[in-house]
Amino acid sequence: MRMRRKKNRDVRFANCIDWVAVHPEEHKGAWRERFAAEGPLHLEIGCGKGGFITKLAARNPQTSYVAMEKCTDALILALEKAKEQNLQNIVFINGDAENLLDIFDPGEVDRIYLNFSDPWKKSKQAKRRLTH
């Protein structure tokens, strides 16, 4: 099911811009420098509304997290959760996982979380799945 467009989407997104990597490709090879903590770097692909990644970031302040989501309406909810908790160890990317090689160097990410990213449920759509 498709998520409905959020009211005041652009304003809400702008209010949380401190948690967004606007040009993520500029951080390639230097993601750790964006964070104050010097711990491991973890990536979640398809963070949705941010429930998983914000809880993880709150429990592990020594770990740096990058969360990627291509649906802006879902991402707004995740951004607002991070802002509400003032999580300084998380940053979000509004983009598609197809561009991962343009955003991260090989070996730069210590752990990847792939929970429920864009399933493409029908058999005919299998080739479009991220895990295909």
JSON list of N, CA, C and O in Angstrom, two decimals, residues 24 35 38 59 71 88 109:
[
{"chain": "A", "resi": 24, "resn": "PRO", "atom": "N", "xyz": [24.64, 13.28, -0.56]},
{"chain": "A", "resi": 24, "resn": "PRO", "atom": "CA", "xyz": [25.37, 12.20, 0.10]},
{"chain": "A", "resi": 24, "resn": "PRO", "atom": "C", "xyz": [26.63, 11.75, -0.63]},
{"chain": "A", "resi": 24, "resn": "PRO", "atom": "O", "xyz": [27.59, 11.31, 0.00]},
{"chain": "A", "resi": 35, "resn": "PHE", "atom": "N", "xyz": [30.30, 12.58, 11.76]},
{"chain": "A", "resi": 35, "resn": "PHE", "atom": "CA", "xyz": [29.80, 12.28, 13.10]},
{"chain": "A", "resi": 35, "resn": "PHE", "atom": "C", "xyz": [30.84, 12.60, 14.16]},
{"chain": "A", "resi": 35, "resn": "PHE", "atom": "O", "xyz": [32.03, 12.50, 13.92]},
{"chain": "A", "resi": 38, "resn": "GLU", "atom": "N", "xyz": [33.50, 8.18, 17.17]},
{"chain": "A", "resi": 38, "resn": "GLU", "atom": "CA", "xyz": [34.48, 7.52, 16.32]},
{"chain": "A", "resi": 38, "resn": "GLU", "atom": "C", "xyz": [34.26, 6.01, 16.26]},
{"chain": "A", "resi": 38, "resn": "GLU", "atom": "O", "xyz": [35.17, 5.26, 15.94]},
{"chain": "A", "resi": 59, "resn": "ARG", "atom": "N", "xyz": [19.96, 3.75, 21.65]},
{"chain": "A", "resi": 59, "resn": "ARG", "atom": "CA", "xyz": [20.59, 2.77, 22.54]},
{"chain": "A", "resi": 59, "resn": "ARG", "atom": "C", "xyz": [22.11, 2.72, 22.39]},
{"chain": "A", "resi": 59, "resn": "ARG", "atom": "O", "xyz": [22.80, 2.30, 23.31]},
{"chain": "A", "resi": 71, "resn": "CYS", "atom": "N", "xyz": [11.20, 6.97, -0.18]},
{"chain": "A", "resi": 71, "resn": "CYS", "atom": "CA", "xyz": [9.87, 7.57, -0.06]},
{"chain": "A", "resi": 71, "resn": "CYS", "atom": "C", "xyz": [9.95, 8.77, 0.90]},
{"chain": "A", "resi": 71, "resn": "CYS", "atom": "O", "xyz": [10.10, 8.59, 2.12]},
{"chain": "A", "resi": 88, "resn": "GLN", "atom": "N", "xyz": [22.16, 12.67, 17.66]},
{"chain": "A", "resi": 88, "resn": "GLN", "atom": "CA", "xyz": [23.27, 13.26, 16.93]},
{"chain": "A", "resi": 88, "resn": "GLN", "atom": "C", "xyz": [24.10, 12.22, 16.19]},
{"chain": "A", "resi": 88, "resn": "GLN", "atom": "O", "xyz": [25.04, 12.56, 15.48]},
{"chain": "A", "resi": 109, "resn": "VAL", "atom": "N", "xyz": [31.33, 0.91, 5.30]},
{"chain": "A", "resi": 109, "resn": "VAL", "atom": "CA", "xyz": [30.23, 0.59, 6.21]},
{"chain": "A", "resi": 109, "resn": "VAL", "atom": "C", "xyz": [30.54, -0.71, 6.93]},
{"chain": "A", "resi": 109, "resn": "VAL", "atom": "O", "xyz": [30.90, -1.71, 6.32]}
]
